[in-house]
PDB file of C-alpha atoms in Angstrom:
ATOM      1  CA  MET A   1     -18.880  20.446   1.655  1.00 61.00           C
ATOM      2  CA  GLU A   2     -18.077  16.755   1.995  1.00 82.00           C
ATOM      3  CA  LYS A   3     -15.320  15.618   4.326  1.00 89.00           C
ATOM      4  CA  LYS A   4     -11.832  15.470   2.921  1.00 96.00           C
ATOM      5  CA  PHE A   5      -9.841  12.513   4.170  1.00 97.00           C
ATOM      6  CA  ARG A   6      -6.401  13.505   5.467  1.00 98.00           C
ATOM      7  CA  VAL A   7      -4.155  11.021   3.648  1.00 98.00           C
ATOM      8  CA  GLY A   8      -0.480  10.250   4.092  1.00 98.00           C
ATOM      9  CA  VAL A   9       1.710   8.363   1.640  1.00 98.00           C
ATOM     10  CA  ILE A  10       4.896   6.484   2.492  1.00 98.00           C
ATOM     11  CA  GLY A  11       7.060   5.888  -0.545  1.00 97.00           C
ATOM     12  CA  THR A  12       7.526   7.782  -3.781  1.00 97.00           C
ATOM     13  CA  GLY A  13       8.752   4.961  -6.029  1.00 96.00           C
ATOM     14  CA  ALA A  14       7.231   3.580  -9.200  1.00 94.00           C
ATOM     15  CA  ILE A  15       3.994   2.204  -7.708  1.00 94.00           C
ATOM     16  CA  ALA A  16       3.370   5.525  -5.934  1.00 97.00           C
ATOM     17  CA  ARG A  17       4.002   7.579  -9.075  1.00 96.00           C
ATOM     18  CA  ILE A  18       2.160   5.264 -11.476  1.00 94.00           C
ATOM     19  CA  ALA A  19      -0.840   4.119  -9.475  1.00 93.00           C
ATOM     20  CA  HIS A  20      -1.439   6.003  -6.244  1.00 97.00           C
ATOM     21  CA  LEU A  21      -0.265   9.620  -6.129  1.00 98.00           C
ATOM     22  CA  PRO A  22      -1.970  10.688  -9.379  1.00 97.00           C
ATOM     23  CA  VAL A  23      -5.295   9.211  -8.249  1.00 96.00           C
ATOM     24  CA  LEU A  24      -5.126  10.483  -4.682  1.00 97.00           C
ATOM     25  CA  SER A  25      -4.162  14.002  -5.751  1.00 97.00           C
ATOM     26  CA  ALA A  26      -7.055  14.135  -8.251  1.00 97.00           C
ATOM     27  CA  ARG A  27      -9.760  13.074  -5.798  1.00 96.00           C
ATOM     28  CA  GLU A  28     -12.077  15.752  -4.424  1.00 95.00           C
ATOM     29  CA  ASP A  29     -12.500  13.858  -1.132  1.00 97.00           C
ATOM     30  CA  VAL A  30      -8.761  13.583  -0.399  1.00 97.00           C
ATOM     31  CA  ALA A  31      -6.436  16.108   1.204  1.00 97.00           C
ATOM     32  CA  LEU A  32      -2.970  14.763   0.429  1.00 98.00           C
ATOM     33  CA  THR A  33      -1.623  15.822   3.798  1.00 98.00           C
ATOM     34  CA  GLY A  34       1.823  14.275   3.891  1.00 98.00           C
ATOM     35  CA  VAL A  35       4.324  12.418   1.737  1.00 98.00           C
ATOM     36  CA  MET A  36       7.227  10.540   3.309  1.00 98.00           C
ATOM     37  CA  ALA A  37      10.265   9.114   1.570  1.00 97.00           C
ATOM     38  CA  LYS A  38      13.598   7.694   2.662  1.00 94.00           C
ATOM     39  CA  HIS A  39      15.233  10.704   1.034  1.00 96.00           C
ATOM     40  CA  LEU A  40      13.537  13.990   1.906  1.00 97.00           C
ATOM     41  CA  GLU A  41      14.182  15.449  -1.553  1.00 98.00           C
ATOM     42  CA  HIS A  42      11.999  12.703  -3.078  1.00 98.00           C
ATOM     43  CA  ALA A  43       9.191  13.561  -0.668  1.00 98.00           C
ATOM     44  CA  GLN A  44       9.602  17.243  -1.541  1.00 98.00           C
ATOM     45  CA  GLN A  45       9.440  16.489  -5.269  1.00 98.00           C
ATOM     46  CA  ALA A  46       6.246  14.452  -4.772  1.00 98.00           C
ATOM     47  CA  LYS A  47       4.806  17.210  -2.566  1.00 98.00           C
ATOM     48  CA  GLU A  48       5.273  19.736  -5.358  1.00 98.00           C
ATOM     49  CA  ARG A  49       4.137  17.472  -8.203  1.00 98.00           C
ATOM     50  CA  TYR A  50       1.005  16.187  -6.439  1.00 98.00           C
ATOM     51  CA  ALA A  51       0.123  19.279  -4.374  1.00 97.00           C
ATOM     52  CA  ALA A  52       0.634  17.637  -0.982  1.00 98.00           C
ATOM     53  CA  VAL A  53       0.666  19.814   2.111  1.00 98.00           C
ATOM     54  CA  HIS A  54       3.796  18.390   3.783  1.00 98.00           C
ATOM     55  CA  ALA A  55       6.931  16.479   2.817  1.00 98.00           C
ATOM     56  CA  VAL A  56       8.389  14.565   5.753  1.00 98.00           C
ATOM     57  CA  GLU A  57      11.368  12.340   6.401  1.00 95.00           C
ATOM     58  CA  THR A  58      10.224  10.283   9.398  1.00 97.00           C
ATOM     59  CA  LEU A  59       7.242   8.187  10.346  1.00 97.00           C
ATOM     60  CA  ASP A  60       6.845  10.156  13.578  1.00 98.00           C
ATOM     61  CA  GLU A  61       6.445  13.337  11.519  1.00 97.00           C
ATOM     62  CA  LEU A  62       3.884  11.682   9.263  1.00 98.00           C
ATOM     63  CA  ILE A  63       1.868  10.282  12.181  1.00 98.00           C
ATOM     64  CA  GLY A  64       1.952  13.725  13.787  1.00 98.00           C
ATOM     65  CA  LEU A  65       0.025  15.233  10.866  1.00 98.00           C
ATOM     66  CA  GLY A  66      -3.318  13.939  12.174  1.00 97.00           C
ATOM     67  CA  LEU A  67      -4.021  11.571   9.292  1.00 98.00           C
ATOM     68  CA  ASP A  68      -7.224   9.635   8.735  1.00 98.00           C
ATOM     69  CA  CYS A  69      -5.388   7.000   6.714  1.00 98.00           C
ATOM     70  CA  ALA A  70      -2.052   6.204   5.130  1.00 98.00           C
ATOM     71  CA  PHE A  71      -0.845   4.367   2.059  1.00 98.00           C
ATOM     72  CA  VAL A  72       2.247   2.234   2.664  1.00 98.00           C
ATOM     73  CA  LEU A  73       4.021   2.049  -0.696  1.00 98.00           C
ATOM     74  CA  SER A  74       7.517   1.520   0.622  1.00 97.00           C
ATOM     75  CA  PRO A  75       9.832  -1.465   0.077  1.00 94.00           C
ATOM     76  CA  LYS A  76       8.223  -4.666   1.365  1.00 93.00           C
ATOM     77  CA  LYS A  77      10.738  -5.220   4.169  1.00 95.00           C
ATOM     78  CA  GLU A  78       9.575  -1.915   5.709  1.00 97.00           C
ATOM     79  CA  HIS A  79       5.867  -2.810   5.733  1.00 97.00           C
ATOM     80  CA  PRO A  80       5.542  -4.564   9.120  1.00 97.00           C
ATOM     81  CA  ASP A  81       7.145  -1.801  11.196  1.00 98.00           C
ATOM     82  CA  GLN A  82       5.446   1.018   9.314  1.00 98.00           C
ATOM     83  CA  VAL A  83       2.005  -0.601   9.347  1.00 98.00           C
ATOM     84  CA  LYS A  84       2.209  -1.429  13.068  1.00 98.00           C
ATOM     85  CA  ARG A  85       3.266   2.090  13.970  1.00 98.00           C
ATOM     86  CA  LEU A  86       0.475   3.599  11.887  1.00 98.00           C
ATOM     87  CA  LEU A  87      -2.173   1.299  13.391  1.00 98.00           C
ATOM     88  CA  ASN A  88      -0.899   2.074  16.891  1.00 98.00           C
ATOM     89  CA  GLY A  89      -1.091   5.754  15.938  1.00 98.00           C
ATOM     90  CA  GLY A  90      -4.821   5.401  15.264  1.00 98.00           C
ATOM     91  CA  ILE A  91      -4.493   5.521  11.475  1.00 98.00           C
ATOM     92  CA  ASP A  92      -6.258   3.256   8.973  1.00 98.00           C
ATOM     93  CA  VAL A  93      -3.777   1.668   6.545  1.00 98.00           C
ATOM     94  CA  PHE A  94      -3.694   0.568   2.921  1.00 98.00           C
ATOM     95  CA  CYS A  95      -0.532  -1.489   2.312  1.00 98.00           C
ATOM     96  CA  GLU A  96       0.766  -2.474  -1.088  1.00 95.00           C
ATOM     97  CA  LYS A  97       1.493  -6.139  -1.618  1.00 91.00           C
ATOM     98  CA  PRO A  98       3.054  -8.111  -0.183  1.00 91.00           C
ATOM     99  CA  LEU A  99       1.793  -7.231   3.271  1.00 94.00           C
ATOM    100  CA  ALA A 100       4.788  -8.919   4.898  1.00 94.00           C
ATOM    101  CA  MET A 101       7.620 -11.313   4.177  1.00 91.00           C
ATOM    102  CA  THR A 102       6.432 -13.943   6.660  1.00 92.00           C
ATOM    103  CA  LEU A 103       3.085 -15.293   7.782  1.00 93.00           C
ATOM    104  CA  LYS A 104       4.028 -14.450  11.390  1.00 96.00           C
ATOM    105  CA  GLU A 105       4.488 -10.766  10.500  1.00 96.00           C
ATOM    106  CA  ALA A 106       1.227 -10.708   8.538  1.00 96.00           C
ATOM    107  CA  ASP A 107      -0.636 -12.330  11.452  1.00 97.00           C
ATOM    108  CA  GLU A 108       0.790  -9.754  13.874  1.00 97.00           C
ATOM    109  CA  MET A 109      -0.364  -6.931  11.639  1.00 98.00           C
ATOM    110  CA  ALA A 110      -3.853  -8.397  11.225  1.00 98.00           C
ATOM    111  CA  ASP A 111      -4.124  -8.975  14.984  1.00 98.00           C
ATOM    112  CA  LEU A 112      -3.068  -5.399  15.682  1.00 98.00           C
ATOM    113  CA  SER A 113      -5.661  -4.118  13.223  1.00 98.00           C
ATOM    114  CA  ALA A 114      -8.352  -6.036  15.098  1.00 98.00           C
ATOM    115  CA  LYS A 115      -7.041  -4.894  18.487  1.00 98.00           C
ATOM    116  CA  THR A 116      -6.881  -1.201  17.522  1.00 98.00           C
ATOM    117  CA  GLY A 117     -10.090  -1.254  15.491  1.00 98.00           C
ATOM    118  CA  LYS A 118      -8.233   0.388  12.611  1.00 98.00           C
ATOM    119  CA  CYS A 119      -8.675  -0.860   9.066  1.00 98.00           C
ATOM    120  CA  LEU A 120      -5.812  -2.682   7.342  1.00 98.00           C
ATOM    121  CA  MET A 121      -6.173  -3.324   3.625  1.00 96.00           C
ATOM    122  CA  VAL A 122      -3.765  -5.011   1.223  1.00 95.00           C
ATOM    123  CA  GLY A 123      -3.513  -3.833  -2.367  1.00 91.00           C
ATOM    124  CA  PHE A 124      -4.056  -7.134  -4.100  1.00 82.00           C
ATOM    125  CA  ASN A 125      -5.909  -5.841  -7.148  1.00 77.00           C
ATOM    126  CA  ARG A 126      -5.516  -8.962  -9.266  1.00 76.00           C
ATOM    127  CA  ARG A 127      -8.408 -10.620  -7.448  1.00 76.00           C
ATOM    128  CA  PHE A 128     -10.588  -8.561  -9.812  1.00 80.00           C
ATOM    129  CA  ALA A 129      -8.759  -9.543 -13.011  1.00 81.00           C
ATOM    130  CA  PRO A 130     -10.834 -11.710 -15.373  1.00 85.00           C
ATOM    131  CA  VAL A 131      -8.530 -14.750 -15.170  1.00 80.00           C
ATOM    132  CA  TYR A 132      -8.633 -14.754 -11.344  1.00 80.00           C
ATOM    133  CA  LYS A 133     -12.412 -14.293 -11.296  1.00 85.00           C
ATOM    134  CA  LYS A 134     -12.777 -17.208 -13.737  1.00 86.00           C
ATOM    135  CA  ALA A 135     -10.578 -19.421 -11.528  1.00 83.00           C
ATOM    136  CA  LYS A 136     -12.727 -18.560  -8.502  1.00 84.00           C
ATOM    137  CA  GLU A 137     -15.885 -19.415 -10.460  1.00 89.00           C
ATOM    138  CA  THR A 138     -14.336 -22.690 -11.612  1.00 88.00           C
ATOM    139  CA  TYR A 139     -13.056 -23.842  -8.231  1.00 88.00           C
ATOM    140  CA  GLY A 140     -15.694 -22.240  -6.008  1.00 85.00           C
ATOM    141  CA  GLU A 141     -15.093 -23.380  -2.449  1.00 86.00           C
ATOM    142  CA  LEU A 142     -12.605 -26.085  -3.456  1.00 86.00           C
ATOM    143  CA  ALA A 143      -9.004 -25.539  -2.436  1.00 79.00           C
ATOM    144  CA  PRO A 144      -6.695 -26.948  -5.101  1.00 80.00           C
ATOM    145  CA  ASP A 145      -3.283 -28.130  -3.914  1.00 82.00           C
ATOM    146  CA  VAL A 146      -1.426 -26.410  -6.743  1.00 80.00           C
ATOM    147  CA  ILE A 147      -2.304 -23.905  -9.417  1.00 74.00           C
ATOM    148  CA  VAL A 148       0.259 -23.067 -12.069  1.00 74.00           C
ATOM    149  CA  ALA A 149       0.018 -19.724 -13.819  1.00 68.00           C
ATOM    150  CA  GLN A 150       2.304 -17.859 -16.148  1.00 67.00           C
ATOM    151  CA  LYS A 151       2.718 -14.120 -16.095  1.00 64.00           C
ATOM    152  CA  ASN A 152       4.718 -12.501 -18.833  1.00 64.00           C
ATOM    153  CA  ARG A 153       6.636  -9.292 -18.553  1.00 60.00           C
ATOM    154  CA  PRO A 154       8.873  -9.302 -21.619  1.00 59.00           C
ATOM    155  CA  ALA A 155      12.498  -8.300 -21.091  1.00 53.00           C
ATOM    156  CA  SER A 156      12.171  -7.810 -17.346  1.00 53.00           C
ATOM    157  CA  GLU A 157      12.843  -9.782 -14.207  1.00 49.00           C
ATOM    158  CA  TYR A 158       9.865  -9.867 -11.866  1.00 51.00           C
ATOM    159  CA  ARG A 159       9.514 -11.491  -8.447  1.00 52.00           C
ATOM    160  CA  ALA A 160       6.000 -12.738  -9.103  1.00 51.00           C
ATOM    161  CA  THR A 161       5.823 -15.618  -6.642  1.00 50.00           C
ATOM    162  CA  LEU A 162       5.722 -13.593  -3.415  1.00 50.00           C
ATOM    163  CA  GLU A 163       4.326 -10.358  -4.740  1.00 54.00           C
ATOM    164  CA  ASN A 164       1.469 -11.773  -6.787  1.00 53.00           C
TER     165      ASN A 164
END
């Protein structure tokens, strides 16, 4: 039998429910070991819906589950503290975008990843979108000063500048 990765998830909001929890719970190589949410009842609901082993309320509880890796899907202001604690706990981390609100915080997280030898990945999936790939092909190694792009989400406000 192939190894099952013991995975923890922080956050049960829209991105967790739409993109991450359904995929993680369906994978044969993943043991969804723990789900953490600000409100324990949300973690318990996700535990039941996605067949996780534990629902927890604190990061200490989640780290104590012996995880191989964790997905940080919480509000962006929580990312730096959560990511640092996970890395220091010996856990590889996937963090949804944005990694941090400041370059200083992002640098600290990247430095800690290097220091601990634990992987830190940022969920910036648009790098694979056709328009982004075409821009990379067009500009190659050049670094344009400004690129203007429009992203449409009809009838909704979206903070695209930082998050995308």
